[in-house]
Amino acid sequence: MTYDYMIVGSGIAGLYTALLAQKQGSVLILTKGSIDDCNTKHAQGGIAAAIGEGDSPGLHFQDTIAAGAGLSNPEAVHLLVAEAADRIADLSNLGVPFDTVNGEVALAKEAAHTVPRILHAGGDATGEHIEVTLSRRVRQSGIEVLEYCLATEIIVEKGVVRGVRALDCRTGSVEEFLCHNLVLATGGAGRLFKYTTNSEVATGDGVALAFSAGAEIMDMEFFQFHPTAIRLPGTHPFLISEAVRGEGGILRNVEGYRFMPDYTPDGELAPRDVVTRGILYEMQKTRSDRVFLDITHLPHHVITTRFPHIYRFCLEHGLDITKGLIPVAPAAHYMMGGVKTNTWGETNISGLYAVGEVGCTGLHGANRLASNSLLEVLVFSKRVVQKPKERPAEDTAGMGEQSYYSLPRRNFSGGALLSCTALQTLMWENVGIIRSGDTLEKAANTVSAWEKTLEKPSDRSSYELNNLVLTGRLMAEAALIRKESRGAHFRTDYPEPSPDWLKHIVLRRD
Ligand SMILES: Cc1cc2nc3c(=O)[nH]c(=O)nc-3n(C[C@H](O)[C@H](O)[C@H](O)COP(=O)(O)OP(=O)(O)OC[C@H]3O[C@@H](n4cnc5c(N)ncnc54)[C@H](O)[C@@H]3O)c2cc1C
């Protein structure tokens, strides 16, 4: 059978696209874990939409463009803010229970948003409510879902997508699935780094598969590090949402000193990259691996009702955050770059689409504004399915100047043996929050040497390791090419932004 739509991934992007695509024809979802193994269900803060009094799509546009540090695609941002209210209404109609106050939708404030505009559900359990609601809808709608099925290769014939090869993770067999339209909704690549808020599925599969198939990959040097993830021995870096600082959370160093105002007048509510670097410098200054987030001055009931999930998680780990400080440090969080698409989700390969964290319209530019990613999925998934068939493929001129590169040949050999941990440590130390030409060169050389040692994968973890290696290489090479600092990309050897680099870096296969 040839499906009209095949969708790889079952986070918000995969499930939402599938529900819309079902109205157009047959749909198959492939997903490498269980249906709800994804980053989406961990989203806490919420979804941005300019629906409050005193807010407007114009203000939301300005905030998004400001966060993007000169590289956001204005066309994509315009669509995002203009369609936000309608897409939120769609989600609400599907059954997502957004929180209300006195009968009105509750709106929270987050860093770098000028006004409160973040809708949330279950306090800080927005992603879980979205994932549960959408997966229930998909089940009810009878859409075919193949769980534990990992896409390993995109089949392209004469420049047109024909389907994918996929591994049945339970039996080890590989099968071909055919389709007219293939939608990558495979999420991000946080697992490239030693410390990350991402779930274990975020291994860059979509970027690696698409690049190998001949798709263009853009903005890979821009990876967002979240300033505040829990830093406790033996505990994964559980996210402490931006909204906690939005409610008045204060950052203190290990000596109890409030340091953020020393770095920026916006203090704790500065954009993520600024707060992240402030924390890192402070950790270096005090020779500590953490700082503290203090919300002990907030009323008890505000903490437990607004952040029930964070409150419970910390309590289970021996921390009562109504009374004590929360140990935090930055962690890898969100991939701004990805498979280059136009604003209809189309890639340069006919029939191949990318949406959600794996896709890159250039919307986020050099830095994502908090809570814009869930909204991005709603707006652009709809456009993937909506695109009128007779409409010619749109070019991507709206995203601004683009420079094209292929991966340089590297002859480096030697170095450490490849393992997932070695790769994550290398990336964290050399392609992390603060980079330089030397560290990036080291990373690119080491990863390219590892590429040559890769064995033919046979199970989920070996496929994922291969994908991480290729994605890591793309990230290190893009970061080396960009000789400036902008948004989330900070290089000590080029610490300032440069007008020469007001352009996107696009990588493609030879
Ligand atoms: C802790 C945390 C908190 C966040 N909070 C917010 C927030 O408050 N607001 C906001 O806007 N954003 C937030 N984000 C970001 C946002 O949640 C993600 O960008 C978004 O959920 C990504 O959705 P997605 O559908 O693209 O990917 P995901 O939800 O990660 O789904 C990817 C899917 O693809 C599948 N997959 C991957 N590779 C393959 C393969 N090879 N074969 C088959 N299946 C595959 C995975 O199993 C998974 O089902 C947060 C992220 C994290 C990690």
Coordinates of C-alpha atoms and ligand atoms in Angstrom, one line a residue:
M1 CA 0.0 0.0 0.0
T2 CA 1.2 3.6 -0.7
Y3 CA 0.0 5.9 2.1
D4 CA -1.1 9.5 1.2
Y5 CA 0.8 10.7 4.3
M6 CA 3.4 9.0 6.3
I7 CA 4.5 10.7 9.5
V8 CA 7.6 9.9 11.4
G9 CA 7.2 10.9 15.0
S10 CA 4.4 11.1 17.6
G11 CA 5.0 14.3 19.5
I12 CA 2.8 17.3 19.0
A13 CA 4.1 17.7 15.4
G14 CA 3.4 14.1 14.4
L15 CA 0.1 13.7 16.1
Y16 CA -1.4 17.1 15.1
T17 CA -0.3 16.7 11.5
A18 CA -1.8 13.2 11.4
L19 CA -5.1 14.4 12.7
L20 CA -5.3 17.1 10.0
A21 CA -3.9 14.8 7.2
Q22 CA -6.6 12.2 7.9
K23 CA -9.1 14.5 6.2
Q24 CA -7.0 14.3 3.0
G25 CA -6.3 10.6 2.7
S26 CA -4.7 7.6 4.3
V27 CA -2.2 8.2 7.1
L28 CA 0.5 6.1 8.8
I29 CA 2.5 7.2 11.9
L30 CA 5.8 5.5 12.6
T31 CA 7.4 6.2 16.0
K32 CA 10.4 4.6 17.5
G33 CA 9.2 4.2 21.0
S34 CA 5.7 4.1 22.5
I35 CA 3.3 6.8 21.2
D36 CA 4.0 9.2 24.1
D37 CA 7.8 8.9 24.1
C38 CA 8.8 12.4 23.0
N39 CA 9.9 15.8 24.2
T40 CA 6.4 17.2 23.9
K41 CA 5.1 15.6 27.1
H42 CA 7.8 17.3 29.1
A43 CA 7.0 20.8 28.0
Q44 CA 6.1 22.8 31.1
G45 CA 5.7 26.6 30.6
G46 CA 3.1 26.6 27.8
I47 CA 2.2 28.1 24.5
A48 CA 2.6 31.7 23.5
A49 CA -0.3 33.6 21.9
A50 CA -1.2 37.3 21.8
I51 CA -4.7 36.9 23.2
G52 CA -4.5 39.0 26.3
E53 CA -5.6 42.5 27.0
G54 CA -2.9 45.0 26.0
D55 CA -1.2 42.4 23.8
S56 CA -1.3 42.1 20.0
P57 CA 0.2 40.0 17.2
G58 CA 2.4 43.0 16.5
L59 CA 4.0 42.9 20.0
H60 CA 4.4 39.2 19.8
F61 CA 6.1 39.7 16.4
Q62 CA 8.5 42.3 17.9
D63 CA 9.5 40.1 20.8
T64 CA 10.1 37.1 18.5
I65 CA 12.2 39.1 16.1
A66 CA 14.2 40.6 19.0
A67 CA 15.0 37.2 20.4
G68 CA 16.1 35.9 17.0
A69 CA 19.0 38.4 17.0
G70 CA 18.6 39.6 13.4
L71 CA 18.1 36.2 11.8
S72 CA 14.4 35.3 12.2
N73 CA 12.5 34.8 9.0
P74 CA 9.9 37.7 9.2
E75 CA 7.5 35.9 6.9
A76 CA 7.4 32.8 9.2
V77 CA 7.1 35.0 12.3
H78 CA 4.2 36.9 10.8
L79 CA 2.4 33.7 10.1
L80 CA 3.1 32.5 13.6
V81 CA 1.7 35.4 15.4
A82 CA -1.2 36.0 13.1
E83 CA -2.5 32.5 13.2
A84 CA -1.8 31.9 16.9
A85 CA -5.3 32.6 18.3
D86 CA -7.0 30.3 15.8
R87 CA -4.6 27.4 16.3
I88 CA -5.0 27.7 20.1
A89 CA -8.7 27.6 19.6
D90 CA -8.3 24.4 17.5
L91 CA -6.2 22.8 20.3
S92 CA -8.8 23.8 22.9
N93 CA -11.6 22.3 20.7
L94 CA -9.6 19.0 20.5
G95 CA -9.8 19.0 24.3
V96 CA -6.6 20.5 25.8
P97 CA -7.7 21.9 29.1
F98 CA -6.0 25.3 29.3
D99 CA -6.0 26.8 32.8
T100 CA -8.4 29.6 33.6
V101 CA -8.7 32.3 36.2
N102 CA -12.2 33.7 36.9
G103 CA -13.5 32.1 33.7
E104 CA -10.8 33.7 31.5
V105 CA -7.7 31.9 30.0
A106 CA -4.8 32.3 32.4
L107 CA -1.7 34.0 30.9
A108 CA 1.7 33.8 32.4
K109 CA 4.8 35.9 31.8
E110 CA 8.1 34.5 30.6
A111 CA 11.5 35.9 29.9
A112 CA 11.8 38.3 26.9
H113 CA 8.0 38.5 26.4
T114 CA 6.9 42.1 27.0
V115 CA 3.5 41.0 28.4
P116 CA 2.0 37.9 29.9
R117 CA 1.0 35.7 27.0
I118 CA 1.7 32.1 27.9
L119 CA -1.3 29.7 28.0
H120 CA -0.7 26.7 30.2
A121 CA -2.5 23.5 31.3
G122 CA -2.3 21.7 34.6
G123 CA -0.1 24.5 35.9
D124 CA 3.3 23.4 34.6
A125 CA 2.1 20.2 32.8
T126 CA 1.1 21.7 29.5
G127 CA 3.0 19.2 27.3
E128 CA 1.6 16.2 29.1
H129 CA -2.0 17.5 28.6
I130 CA -1.3 18.2 24.9
E131 CA 0.3 14.8 24.3
V132 CA -2.4 12.8 26.1
T133 CA -5.2 14.7 24.4
L134 CA -3.7 14.3 20.9
S135 CA -2.7 10.7 21.3
R136 CA -6.2 9.9 22.5
R137 CA -7.7 11.7 19.5
V138 CA -5.4 9.8 17.1
R139 CA -6.4 6.4 18.7
Q140 CA -10.1 7.3 18.5
S141 CA -9.7 8.4 14.8
G142 CA -8.4 5.0 13.8
I143 CA -5.2 6.4 12.3
E144 CA -2.7 3.5 11.9
V145 CA 0.2 3.9 14.4
L146 CA 3.3 1.6 14.3
E147 CA 5.1 1.9 17.7
Y148 CA 8.7 0.8 18.2
C149 CA 9.3 1.4 14.5
L150 CA 12.4 3.5 13.8
A151 CA 12.8 5.2 10.4
T152 CA 16.3 4.4 9.2
E153 CA 16.4 5.7 5.7
I154 CA 14.4 8.0 3.4
I155 CA 13.8 6.4 0.0
V156 CA 14.2 9.0 -2.8
E157 CA 13.9 8.1 -6.5
K158 CA 14.7 10.7 -9.2
G159 CA 14.4 13.5 -6.7
V160 CA 11.0 12.4 -5.3
V161 CA 10.3 10.8 -2.0
R162 CA 8.9 7.2 -2.2
G163 CA 8.8 6.3 1.5
V164 CA 11.1 5.1 4.2
R165 CA 12.9 2.0 5.4
A166 CA 12.3 1.3 9.0
L167 CA 13.5 -1.0 11.7
D168 CA 11.0 -3.0 13.9
C169 CA 12.8 -2.4 17.2
R170 CA 11.3 -5.5 18.7
T171 CA 12.1 -8.0 16.0
G172 CA 15.1 -6.4 14.3
S173 CA 13.6 -6.7 10.9
V174 CA 13.8 -3.8 8.3
E175 CA 10.8 -3.1 6.1
E176 CA 9.9 -0.5 3.4
F177 CA 6.9 1.7 3.8
L178 CA 5.7 3.7 0.7
C179 CA 3.9 7.1 0.6
H180 CA 3.2 10.1 -1.5
N181 CA 4.0 12.6 1.3
L182 CA 6.6 12.0 4.0
V183 CA 6.5 14.3 7.0
L184 CA 9.5 14.3 9.4
A185 CA 8.3 15.1 12.9
T186 CA 11.2 13.6 14.7
G187 CA 12.0 16.4 17.1
G188 CA 15.4 17.7 18.3
A189 CA 18.9 16.5 19.2
G190 CA 19.4 17.5 22.9
R191 CA 21.0 14.0 23.5
L192 CA 24.1 15.3 21.7
F193 CA 25.1 16.9 25.0
K194 CA 26.2 15.6 28.4
Y195 CA 23.5 17.7 30.2
T196 CA 20.1 18.0 28.5
T197 CA 16.5 18.5 29.4
N198 CA 15.5 16.4 26.4
S199 CA 14.0 12.9 26.5
E200 CA 16.0 10.0 25.2
V201 CA 14.3 10.2 21.7
A202 CA 16.0 13.5 20.9
T203 CA 18.9 12.0 18.9
G204 CA 18.8 14.1 15.7
D205 CA 17.4 11.3 13.6
G206 CA 15.4 13.5 11.3
V207 CA 18.3 15.8 10.5
A208 CA 20.7 12.9 9.8
L209 CA 18.1 11.0 7.6
A210 CA 17.2 14.1 5.7
F211 CA 20.9 15.2 5.1
S212 CA 21.8 11.7 3.9
A213 CA 18.8 11.8 1.5
G214 CA 20.0 15.1 0.0
A215 CA 18.0 17.6 2.0
E216 CA 19.4 21.0 3.0
I217 CA 20.1 21.6 6.7
M218 CA 20.1 25.1 8.1
D219 CA 21.1 27.1 11.2
M220 CA 22.7 24.1 13.0
E221 CA 25.1 26.3 14.9
F222 CA 22.2 27.7 16.9
F223 CA 21.3 25.4 19.8
Q224 CA 19.5 26.8 22.8
F225 CA 20.8 26.0 26.3
H226 CA 18.2 26.5 29.0
P227 CA 19.6 28.4 32.0
T228 CA 17.9 26.4 34.7
A229 CA 17.8 22.6 34.9
I230 CA 18.1 20.8 38.2
R231 CA 21.7 20.0 39.1
L232 CA 21.7 17.2 41.7
P233 CA 24.0 14.2 41.7
G234 CA 22.2 11.2 40.2
T235 CA 19.2 13.2 38.9
H236 CA 18.7 13.9 35.3
P237 CA 18.6 17.7 34.5
F238 CA 14.9 18.1 35.0
L239 CA 13.8 21.5 33.7
I240 CA 12.8 24.3 36.0
S241 CA 10.6 26.3 33.7
E242 CA 11.3 29.9 32.6
A243 CA 7.9 30.7 34.2
V244 CA 9.4 30.2 37.6
R245 CA 11.6 33.3 37.0
G246 CA 8.6 34.9 35.3
E247 CA 6.8 34.6 38.7
G248 CA 9.7 36.3 40.5
G249 CA 12.3 33.6 40.9
I250 CA 15.8 35.0 41.8
L251 CA 19.1 33.5 40.8
R252 CA 21.8 33.4 43.6
N253 CA 25.3 32.1 43.4
V254 CA 26.6 29.6 45.9
E255 CA 27.4 32.4 48.3
G256 CA 23.8 33.6 48.2
Y257 CA 24.5 36.7 46.1
R258 CA 21.9 37.8 43.5
F259 CA 24.2 38.1 40.4
M260 CA 22.1 38.5 37.3
P261 CA 21.7 42.3 37.6
D262 CA 25.5 42.5 37.4
Y263 CA 25.3 41.1 33.8
T264 CA 22.2 42.8 32.4
P265 CA 19.6 45.3 33.6
D266 CA 16.9 42.7 32.7
G267 CA 18.2 40.5 35.4
E268 CA 16.6 37.1 35.6
L269 CA 14.2 37.9 32.8
A270 CA 16.8 38.6 30.1
P271 CA 16.8 36.3 27.0
R272 CA 17.8 32.7 27.6
D273 CA 21.3 33.0 26.1
V274 CA 22.1 36.0 28.3
V275 CA 20.9 34.3 31.5
T276 CA 22.7 31.0 30.5
R277 CA 26.1 32.7 30.0
G278 CA 25.6 34.8 33.2
I279 CA 25.1 31.6 35.2
L280 CA 28.1 29.9 33.6
Y281 CA 30.4 32.8 34.3
E282 CA 29.1 32.9 37.9
M283 CA 29.7 29.1 38.3
Q284 CA 33.3 29.7 37.0
K285 CA 33.8 32.6 39.3
T286 CA 32.7 30.7 42.4
R287 CA 34.2 27.4 41.2
S288 CA 30.9 25.7 41.6
D289 CA 28.9 23.4 39.3
R290 CA 25.7 25.1 40.2
V291 CA 23.8 28.2 41.2
F292 CA 20.5 28.5 43.0
L293 CA 17.0 29.5 42.1
D294 CA 15.2 31.1 45.0
I295 CA 11.4 31.2 45.1
T296 CA 11.1 31.0 48.9
H297 CA 9.6 34.5 49.0
L298 CA 6.6 33.5 46.9
P299 CA 3.4 32.4 48.7
H300 CA 3.2 28.7 49.4
H301 CA 0.0 28.3 47.4
V302 CA 1.4 30.1 44.4
I303 CA 4.2 27.6 44.2
T304 CA 2.1 24.5 44.6
T305 CA -0.7 25.6 42.3
R306 CA 1.3 27.3 39.6
F307 CA 4.1 24.7 39.6
P308 CA 2.7 21.5 40.9
H309 CA 4.8 19.3 38.7
I310 CA 8.1 21.0 39.6
Y311 CA 7.1 21.1 43.3
R312 CA 6.3 17.4 43.4
F313 CA 9.5 16.4 41.4
C314 CA 11.7 18.4 43.8
L315 CA 9.9 17.0 46.9
E316 CA 10.4 13.5 45.6
H317 CA 14.1 14.3 45.5
G318 CA 14.3 15.7 49.0
L319 CA 13.8 19.4 48.2
D320 CA 10.9 21.5 49.5
I321 CA 11.1 24.5 47.2
T322 CA 8.7 26.5 49.3
K323 CA 11.5 26.6 51.9
G324 CA 14.8 25.8 50.3
L325 CA 16.8 26.9 47.2
I326 CA 16.8 24.9 44.0
P327 CA 20.2 23.9 42.7
V328 CA 20.3 24.6 39.0
A329 CA 22.7 24.8 36.0
P330 CA 22.3 25.2 32.2
A331 CA 21.4 22.3 30.0
A332 CA 21.0 21.7 26.3
H333 CA 17.4 22.3 25.4
Y334 CA 16.2 23.2 21.9
M335 CA 17.5 22.9 18.3
M336 CA 16.8 26.1 16.4
G337 CA 18.2 24.7 13.2
G338 CA 17.1 21.7 11.3
V339 CA 15.8 20.5 7.9
K340 CA 15.4 23.7 5.8
T341 CA 11.8 24.2 4.7
N342 CA 9.7 27.0 3.3
T343 CA 6.6 28.2 5.2
W344 CA 4.6 25.2 3.8
G345 CA 7.0 22.8 5.5
E346 CA 8.4 21.7 2.1
T347 CA 12.1 20.7 1.8
N348 CA 14.2 20.8 -1.4
I349 CA 13.1 17.1 -2.0
S350 CA 9.7 16.8 -3.6
G351 CA 7.3 15.1 -1.2
L352 CA 9.5 15.5 1.9
Y353 CA 8.2 17.8 4.6
A354 CA 9.7 18.7 8.1
V355 CA 7.7 20.2 10.9
G356 CA 8.3 20.8 14.6
E357 CA 11.7 20.9 16.2
V358 CA 13.3 19.0 13.3
G359 CA 12.2 21.6 10.8
C360 CA 13.7 25.0 10.2
T361 CA 11.8 27.8 8.5
G362 CA 14.3 30.3 10.1
L363 CA 11.5 31.4 12.4
H364 CA 13.6 31.3 15.6
G365 CA 16.6 32.9 14.0
A366 CA 19.6 32.7 16.3
N367 CA 17.5 32.2 19.5
R368 CA 14.0 30.9 20.2
L369 CA 11.6 33.0 22.2
A370 CA 10.3 30.8 25.1
S371 CA 7.0 29.0 24.4
N372 CA 7.1 29.7 20.6
S373 CA 7.9 26.1 19.7
L374 CA 4.6 24.4 20.5
L375 CA 2.8 27.3 18.7
E376 CA 5.1 26.9 15.7
V377 CA 4.1 23.2 15.4
L378 CA 0.4 24.1 15.4
V379 CA 0.8 26.8 12.8
F380 CA 3.1 25.0 10.4
S381 CA 1.6 21.5 10.7
K382 CA -1.6 23.0 9.5
R383 CA 0.2 24.5 6.5
V384 CA 1.9 21.2 5.6
V385 CA -1.5 19.6 5.1
Q386 CA -3.3 22.7 3.8
K387 CA -1.0 23.5 0.9
P388 CA -3.1 23.6 -2.2
K389 CA -1.9 21.0 -4.6
E390 CA -1.9 23.3 -7.6
R391 CA 0.4 25.8 -5.9
P392 CA 4.0 25.7 -7.1
A393 CA 6.7 25.1 -4.6
E394 CA 7.5 28.4 -2.9
D395 CA 11.1 29.5 -2.7
T396 CA 12.7 30.4 0.6
A397 CA 13.8 34.0 -0.3
G398 CA 11.7 35.3 2.6
M399 CA 14.2 33.9 5.1
G400 CA 16.9 36.2 3.9
E401 CA 20.4 35.6 2.6
Q402 CA 21.7 32.0 2.7
S403 CA 25.2 30.7 2.2
Y404 CA 25.6 27.1 1.0
Y405 CA 28.4 24.7 2.2
S406 CA 29.2 21.0 2.0
L407 CA 31.1 19.2 4.7
P408 CA 34.9 19.7 4.4
R409 CA 37.1 16.6 4.1
R410 CA 39.0 16.0 7.4
N411 CA 42.0 13.7 7.7
F412 CA 42.3 13.6 11.4
S413 CA 42.6 10.2 13.0
G414 CA 43.2 9.0 16.5
G415 CA 41.6 10.4 19.7
A416 CA 39.2 8.7 22.1
L417 CA 37.1 5.7 21.2
L418 CA 33.6 6.5 20.1
S419 CA 30.8 6.0 22.6
C420 CA 27.6 7.9 23.3
T421 CA 29.1 9.3 26.5
A422 CA 32.3 10.3 24.8
L423 CA 30.3 12.2 22.1
Q424 CA 28.1 13.9 24.6
T425 CA 31.1 15.1 26.7
L426 CA 33.0 16.3 23.5
M427 CA 30.0 18.3 22.4
W428 CA 29.3 19.7 25.8
E429 CA 32.9 20.8 26.3
N430 CA 33.6 22.0 22.8
V431 CA 30.3 22.9 21.0
G432 CA 28.4 24.0 24.1
I433 CA 27.4 27.4 25.6
I434 CA 30.8 29.0 25.0
R435 CA 32.8 28.0 22.0
S436 CA 35.9 29.0 20.1
G437 CA 37.7 28.2 16.8
D438 CA 40.0 25.8 18.7
T439 CA 37.3 23.9 20.5
L440 CA 35.1 23.7 17.4
E441 CA 38.0 22.4 15.3
K442 CA 38.8 19.8 17.9
A443 CA 35.1 18.7 17.9
A444 CA 34.8 18.6 14.1
N445 CA 38.1 16.6 13.7
T446 CA 37.1 14.1 16.4
V447 CA 33.6 13.6 15.2
S448 CA 34.8 13.2 11.6
A449 CA 37.3 10.6 12.7
W450 CA 34.5 8.8 14.6
E451 CA 32.3 8.9 11.4
K452 CA 34.9 6.7 9.7
T453 CA 34.8 4.1 12.5
L454 CA 31.0 3.7 12.5
E455 CA 29.7 0.2 12.0
K456 CA 26.6 -0.8 10.1
P457 CA 23.8 -0.2 12.6
S458 CA 21.6 -3.1 13.5
D459 CA 19.4 -2.0 16.5
R460 CA 17.9 1.2 17.8
S461 CA 20.9 2.4 19.9
S462 CA 23.4 1.9 17.0
Y463 CA 21.2 3.7 14.6
E464 CA 20.8 6.5 17.1
L465 CA 24.5 6.8 17.7
N466 CA 25.1 7.1 14.0
N467 CA 22.5 9.8 13.7
L468 CA 24.0 11.7 16.7
V469 CA 27.5 11.5 15.2
L470 CA 26.3 13.0 11.9
T471 CA 24.2 15.6 13.6
G472 CA 27.1 16.6 15.9
R473 CA 29.3 16.9 12.8
L474 CA 26.8 19.3 11.1
M475 CA 26.6 21.3 14.3
A476 CA 30.3 21.6 14.8
E477 CA 31.0 22.5 11.2
A478 CA 28.3 25.2 11.1
A479 CA 29.5 26.7 14.3
L480 CA 33.1 26.8 12.9
I481 CA 31.9 28.5 9.7
R482 CA 30.0 31.3 11.6
K483 CA 32.8 33.6 12.7
E484 CA 30.9 35.9 15.0
S485 CA 28.7 35.6 18.1
R486 CA 24.9 35.9 17.7
G487 CA 22.0 34.7 19.9
A488 CA 22.7 31.3 21.2
H489 CA 26.0 31.0 19.3
F490 CA 28.8 32.5 21.3
R491 CA 32.5 32.3 20.3
T492 CA 35.3 33.8 22.5
D493 CA 37.4 34.4 19.4
Y494 CA 34.6 36.4 17.7
P495 CA 32.6 37.8 20.7
E496 CA 30.6 40.3 18.8
P497 CA 27.9 40.0 16.1
S498 CA 29.1 41.0 12.6
P499 CA 26.9 42.4 9.8
D500 CA 28.8 40.1 7.4
W501 CA 27.1 37.2 9.1
L502 CA 23.5 38.4 8.8
K503 CA 22.8 35.2 6.8
H504 CA 21.9 31.6 7.3
I505 CA 24.3 28.7 6.9
V506 CA 22.9 25.9 4.8
L507 CA 24.7 22.6 4.7
R508 CA 24.2 20.0 2.0
R509 CA 25.7 16.8 0.8
D510 CA 28.3 16.9 -2.0
Ligands
LIG1 C1 11.7 19.8 29.3 C2 11.2 20.6 28.1 C3 10.3 21.6 28.3 C4 9.8 22.4 27.2 N1 8.9 23.4 27.5 C5 8.3 24.0 26.4 C6 7.3 25.0 26.6 O1 6.9 25.2 27.7 N2 6.8 25.6 25.5 C7 7.2 25.4 24.3 O2 6.8 26.0 23.3 N3 8.2 24.4 24.1 C8 8.8 23.8 25.1 N4 9.7 22.8 24.9 C9 10.1 22.5 23.5 C10 9.0 21.7 22.9 O3 8.4 20.8 23.9 C11 9.5 20.8 21.7 O4 10.1 21.7 20.8 C12 8.3 20.2 21.0 O5 7.5 19.4 21.9 C13 8.8 19.3 19.9 O6 7.7 18.6 19.4 P1 8.0 17.6 18.2 O7 6.7 16.9 17.9 O8 8.7 18.3 17.1 O9 9.1 16.6 18.8 P2 8.9 15.5 20.0 O10 7.8 15.8 20.9 O11 10.3 15.3 20.6 O12 8.6 14.2 19.2 C14 9.5 13.5 18.3 C15 8.9 12.2 17.9 O13 9.7 11.6 16.9 C16 10.0 10.2 17.2 N5 11.2 9.8 16.5 C17 12.4 10.4 16.5 N6 13.2 9.8 15.6 C18 12.5 8.8 15.0 C19 12.8 7.8 14.1 N7 14.0 7.7 13.5 N8 11.8 6.9 13.7 C20 10.6 7.0 14.3 N9 10.3 7.9 15.2 C21 11.2 8.8 15.6 C22 10.1 10.2 18.7 O14 10.0 9.0 19.2 C23 8.9 11.2 19.1 O15 7.7 10.5 19.1 C24 10.2 22.1 25.9 C25 11.1 21.0 25.7 C26 11.6 20.3 26.8 C27 12.6 19.2 26.5

